[in-house]
CSV table of C-alpha atoms in Angstrom, one decimal:
chain,number,residue,atom,x,y,z
A,127,MET,CA,-15.4,-14.1,1.8
A,128,LYS,CA,-15.1,-11.0,4.0
A,129,TRP,CA,-18.5,-9.7,5.3
A,130,SER,CA,-19.5,-6.3,4.0
A,131,PRO,CA,-22.5,-4.1,4.8
A,132,GLU,CA,-25.1,-3.7,2.0
A,133,PRO,CA,-24.2,-1.0,-0.5
A,134,GLY,CA,-25.3,2.5,0.6
A,135,LYS,CA,-25.8,1.7,4.3
A,136,PHE,CA,-22.8,4.0,5.1
A,137,PHE,CA,-21.4,6.8,3.0
A,138,ARG,CA,-19.3,9.9,3.2
A,139,GLU,CA,-20.5,13.4,3.8
A,140,ARG,CA,-19.2,14.6,0.4
A,141,GLU,CA,-21.7,12.3,-1.3
A,142,LEU,CA,-24.7,14.4,0.0
A,143,VAL,CA,-24.8,16.7,-3.0
A,144,ALA,CA,-27.6,17.4,-5.5
A,145,GLY,CA,-27.2,15.2,-8.6
A,146,ASN,CA,-25.2,12.5,-7.0
A,147,ARG,CA,-26.2,8.9,-7.9
A,148,MET,CA,-25.8,6.5,-5.0
A,149,PRO,CA,-27.2,3.1,-3.8
A,150,MET,CA,-30.0,3.3,-1.3
A,151,PRO,CA,-29.9,0.5,1.3
A,152,ASP,CA,-33.1,-1.3,2.3
A,153,ILE,CA,-34.4,1.1,4.9
A,154,ARG,CA,-37.7,-0.8,5.5
A,155,ASP,CA,-38.6,-1.5,9.1
A,156,LYS,CA,-38.1,-5.3,9.5
A,157,MET,CA,-39.3,-5.4,13.1
A,158,PRO,CA,-42.6,-7.2,14.0
A,159,PRO,CA,-45.5,-4.8,14.5
A,160,ARG,CA,-45.7,-3.6,18.1
A,161,ALA,CA,-47.0,-0.6,20.0
A,162,PHE,CA,-45.9,1.4,23.1
A,163,LEU,CA,-47.4,0.4,26.4
A,164,PRO,CA,-49.1,3.2,28.3
A,165,ARG,CA,-46.5,4.9,30.4
A,166,ASP,CA,-48.0,3.9,33.7
A,167,ILE,CA,-48.0,0.3,32.7
A,168,ALA,CA,-44.5,0.2,31.2
A,169,GLY,CA,-43.2,1.8,34.4
A,170,LYS,CA,-44.5,-1.1,36.5
A,171,ILE,CA,-42.7,-3.8,34.5
A,172,PRO,CA,-39.0,-4.1,35.7
A,173,PHE,CA,-36.8,-3.6,32.7
A,174,GLU,CA,-34.9,-6.9,33.1
A,175,PRO,CA,-35.1,-10.2,31.2
A,176,ASN,CA,-36.7,-12.4,33.8
A,177,ALA,CA,-39.5,-10.0,34.6
A,178,VAL,CA,-40.2,-9.3,30.9
A,179,SER,CA,-40.1,-13.0,30.2
A,180,GLU,CA,-42.6,-13.7,32.9
A,181,VAL,CA,-45.1,-10.9,32.0
A,182,PHE,CA,-45.1,-11.6,28.3
A,183,ARG,CA,-44.6,-15.4,28.6
A,184,VAL,CA,-41.5,-15.3,26.4
A,185,PRO,CA,-39.0,-18.1,27.3
A,186,LEU,CA,-35.5,-16.7,27.5
A,187,ASP,CA,-34.1,-19.6,25.3
A,188,THR,CA,-36.3,-18.5,22.3
A,189,ALA,CA,-35.3,-16.0,19.7
A,190,MET,CA,-37.4,-13.2,21.3
A,191,GLY,CA,-36.1,-14.1,24.7
A,192,LYS,CA,-32.6,-13.7,23.5
A,193,ALA,CA,-33.5,-10.4,21.9
A,194,VAL,CA,-35.0,-9.2,25.2
A,195,ALA,CA,-31.7,-10.0,27.0
A,196,SER,CA,-29.7,-8.3,24.2
A,197,THR,CA,-31.8,-5.2,24.3
A,198,VAL,CA,-31.6,-4.9,28.1
A,199,ALA,CA,-27.8,-5.4,27.9
A,200,GLU,CA,-27.5,-2.6,25.3
A,201,CYS,CA,-29.6,-0.3,27.4
A,202,GLU,CA,-27.5,-1.0,30.5
A,203,ARG,CA,-24.2,-0.6,28.6
A,204,ALA,CA,-22.1,2.4,29.6
A,205,PRO,CA,-22.4,5.3,27.2
A,206,SER,CA,-19.7,5.9,24.6
A,207,GLN,CA,-17.4,8.9,25.0
A,208,GLY,CA,-19.5,12.0,24.8
A,209,GLU,CA,-22.8,10.1,24.5
A,210,THR,CA,-25.9,10.4,26.7
A,211,LYS,CA,-28.4,7.6,26.2
A,212,ARG,CA,-31.7,6.3,27.4
A,213,CYS,CA,-34.0,3.5,26.5
A,214,ALA,CA,-37.5,4.8,26.1
A,215,THR,CA,-40.4,2.5,26.9
A,216,SER,CA,-43.1,5.0,26.1
A,217,ALA,CA,-43.8,7.8,23.6
A,218,GLU,CA,-43.6,10.3,26.5
A,219,ASP,CA,-40.1,8.9,27.5
A,220,ILE,CA,-38.8,9.8,24.0
A,221,VAL,CA,-40.2,13.4,24.1
A,222,ASP,CA,-38.9,13.9,27.6
A,223,PHE,CA,-35.4,12.8,26.7
A,224,ALA,CA,-35.3,15.0,23.6
A,225,VAL,CA,-36.5,18.0,25.6
A,226,GLU,CA,-34.0,17.2,28.4
A,227,MET,CA,-31.1,17.2,25.8
A,228,LEU,CA,-32.3,19.9,23.5
A,229,GLY,CA,-34.8,22.2,25.2
A,230,SER,CA,-38.5,22.6,24.4
A,231,ASP,CA,-38.2,24.1,21.0
A,232,ILE,CA,-37.5,21.0,19.0
A,233,VAL,CA,-38.5,19.2,15.8
A,234,VAL,CA,-38.4,15.5,14.8
A,235,HIS,CA,-37.0,14.4,11.5
A,236,SER,CA,-37.7,11.1,9.7
A,237,THR,CA,-37.4,9.7,6.2
A,238,ALA,CA,-40.8,10.1,4.5
A,239,SER,CA,-41.2,6.6,3.1
A,240,THR,CA,-39.3,3.5,2.0
A,241,ALA,CA,-39.4,4.4,-1.7
A,242,GLY,CA,-36.0,3.8,-3.4
A,243,SER,CA,-35.0,1.1,-0.9
A,244,GLY,CA,-32.5,-1.3,-2.4
A,245,ALA,CA,-32.1,0.6,-5.6
A,246,ASP,CA,-29.9,3.3,-7.1
A,247,ILE,CA,-31.3,6.8,-6.4
A,248,ARG,CA,-30.3,10.3,-7.4
A,249,LEU,CA,-30.2,13.2,-4.9
A,250,GLY,CA,-32.3,16.3,-5.6
A,251,ASN,CA,-32.1,19.3,-3.3
A,252,VAL,CA,-30.0,18.7,-0.2
A,253,THR,CA,-30.3,21.0,2.9
A,254,GLY,CA,-28.3,21.0,6.0
A,255,VAL,CA,-30.3,21.4,9.2
A,256,HIS,CA,-29.2,24.6,10.9
A,257,GLY,CA,-27.4,25.5,7.8
A,258,GLY,CA,-25.2,22.5,8.0
A,259,LYS,CA,-23.7,23.5,11.4
A,260,VAL,CA,-22.4,20.9,13.7
A,261,THR,CA,-25.1,20.0,16.2
A,262,ARG,CA,-25.8,17.4,18.9
A,263,PRO,CA,-29.0,15.7,17.7
A,264,VAL,CA,-30.9,13.0,19.5
A,265,SER,CA,-31.4,9.9,17.5
A,266,CYS,CA,-33.8,7.1,18.4
A,267,HIS,CA,-33.7,3.6,17.0
A,268,GLN,CA,-36.1,0.7,17.6
A,269,SER,CA,-35.0,-2.2,19.7
A,270,LEU,CA,-36.4,-5.7,19.4
A,271,PHE,CA,-38.7,-6.3,22.4
A,272,PRO,CA,-42.2,-7.6,23.1
A,273,TYR,CA,-43.5,-4.0,23.1
A,274,LEU,CA,-42.1,-0.9,21.5
A,275,VAL,CA,-38.8,0.3,23.0
A,276,TYR,CA,-36.5,2.9,21.5
A,277,TYR,CA,-32.7,3.3,22.1
A,278,CYS,CA,-32.3,7.1,22.2
A,279,HIS,CA,-29.0,8.8,22.4
A,280,SER,CA,-27.6,12.3,22.2
A,281,VAL,CA,-25.0,12.2,19.4
A,282,PRO,CA,-22.0,14.4,19.8
A,283,LYS,CA,-20.6,16.3,16.8
A,284,ALA,CA,-23.0,15.5,14.0
A,285,ARG,CA,-24.6,17.2,11.1
A,286,VAL,CA,-28.2,16.4,9.9
A,287,TYR,CA,-29.3,16.7,6.3
A,288,GLU,CA,-32.6,16.5,4.5
A,289,ALA,CA,-32.6,15.5,0.9
A,290,ASP,CA,-35.1,15.0,-1.9
A,291,ILE,CA,-34.6,11.5,-3.3
A,292,THR,CA,-35.4,11.0,-7.0
A,293,ALA,CA,-35.5,8.0,-9.3
A,294,ALA,CA,-32.0,7.5,-10.7
A,295,ASP,CA,-32.9,7.6,-14.3
A,296,SER,CA,-36.1,9.6,-14.6
A,297,GLY,CA,-35.3,12.3,-12.0
A,298,GLN,CA,-38.8,12.0,-10.6
A,299,LYS,CA,-39.0,12.7,-6.9
A,300,ILE,CA,-40.0,9.6,-5.0
A,301,ASN,CA,-39.0,10.3,-1.4
A,302,HIS,CA,-37.6,12.8,1.1
A,303,GLY,CA,-34.8,11.4,3.2
A,304,VAL,CA,-33.1,12.4,6.4
A,305,ALA,CA,-29.4,11.5,6.9
A,306,ILE,CA,-27.1,12.0,9.8
A,307,CYS,CA,-23.3,12.4,9.6
A,308,HIS,CA,-21.2,11.4,12.6
A,309,LEU,CA,-18.1,13.6,12.5
A,310,ASP,CA,-16.3,12.1,15.5
A,311,THR,CA,-15.8,8.3,15.1
A,312,SER,CA,-12.8,8.1,17.3
A,313,ASP,CA,-14.6,5.9,19.9
A,314,TRP,CA,-16.0,3.5,17.3
A,315,SER,CA,-14.8,-0.1,17.0
A,316,PRO,CA,-12.3,-0.6,14.1
A,317,ALA,CA,-14.5,-3.6,13.1
A,318,HIS,CA,-17.5,-1.4,12.7
A,319,GLY,CA,-19.3,-2.0,9.4
A,320,ALA,CA,-18.8,1.6,8.3
A,321,PHE,CA,-15.0,1.1,8.1
A,322,ILE,CA,-15.4,-2.2,6.3
A,323,ALA,CA,-17.6,-0.4,3.7
A,324,LEU,CA,-15.7,2.9,3.4
A,325,GLY,CA,-12.2,2.1,4.5
A,326,GLY,CA,-10.5,4.4,7.0
A,327,LYS,CA,-10.1,4.0,10.7
A,328,PRO,CA,-11.9,5.3,13.9
A,329,GLY,CA,-11.4,9.1,14.2
A,330,LYS,CA,-10.0,9.4,10.7
A,331,ILE,CA,-13.3,9.7,8.7
A,332,GLU,CA,-16.8,10.9,9.2
A,333,VAL,CA,-19.6,8.4,8.6
A,334,CYS,CA,-23.1,9.1,7.3
A,335,HIS,CA,-26.3,7.0,7.1
A,336,TRP,CA,-29.9,7.4,6.3
A,337,ILE,CA,-32.6,7.4,9.1
A,338,PHE,CA,-34.4,4.1,8.5
A,339,GLU,CA,-38.2,3.6,8.6
A,340,GLY,CA,-39.5,3.7,12.2
A,341,ASP,CA,-36.4,5.6,13.5
A,342,MET,CA,-36.1,9.3,14.1
A,343,THR,CA,-33.7,12.2,14.8
A,344,TRP,CA,-34.6,15.2,16.9
A,345,THR,CA,-32.9,18.7,16.6
A,346,VAL,CA,-33.5,22.1,17.9
A,347,ALA,CA,-36.0,23.8,15.6
A,348,ASP,CA,-34.5,26.0,12.9
């Protein structure tokens, strides 16, 4: 059978309207509990597999060791067209990158909870950040590492939305979600899960997704 992403992981922008019923993917954070290192300590550990393996006693042939190598490789990968990226090894690194990309008047958006995960939900009020204008937000996603590391990137041509999430049948508000819609997918792989789920080809459709637990998106303050 052909692999397909779980229902609701990717969706089209036209689905972000009040009253729409849609599946919510499992947005729960499945990473093991970790914390940031203090910035002065993180800065002393070379960001490369052998050094991390030695400091944290993580053999490179274990699952975590392979995750370390994969995270470092992703951080060192050349940015996609129009993308600016940085792997943040401290909370200060995240804020510094967001300020560098967006200026000092910024706000962070994240989905309020995991309520509704893996079930059908109905959208309540939907609001486009900056009135739904095309922006260049900074999104930060957790990476698997012995300590907390975020892959942050400035996303070209995107719209960010906030939406009340209600129970599909009762209409009771259960969550407040944040979604980002990538308007330019021309540099994405044709094998990306979004195209498997939605159809279409790179550059032909926009792709939206929820901001999962533990992840965040920064924008210029409204």
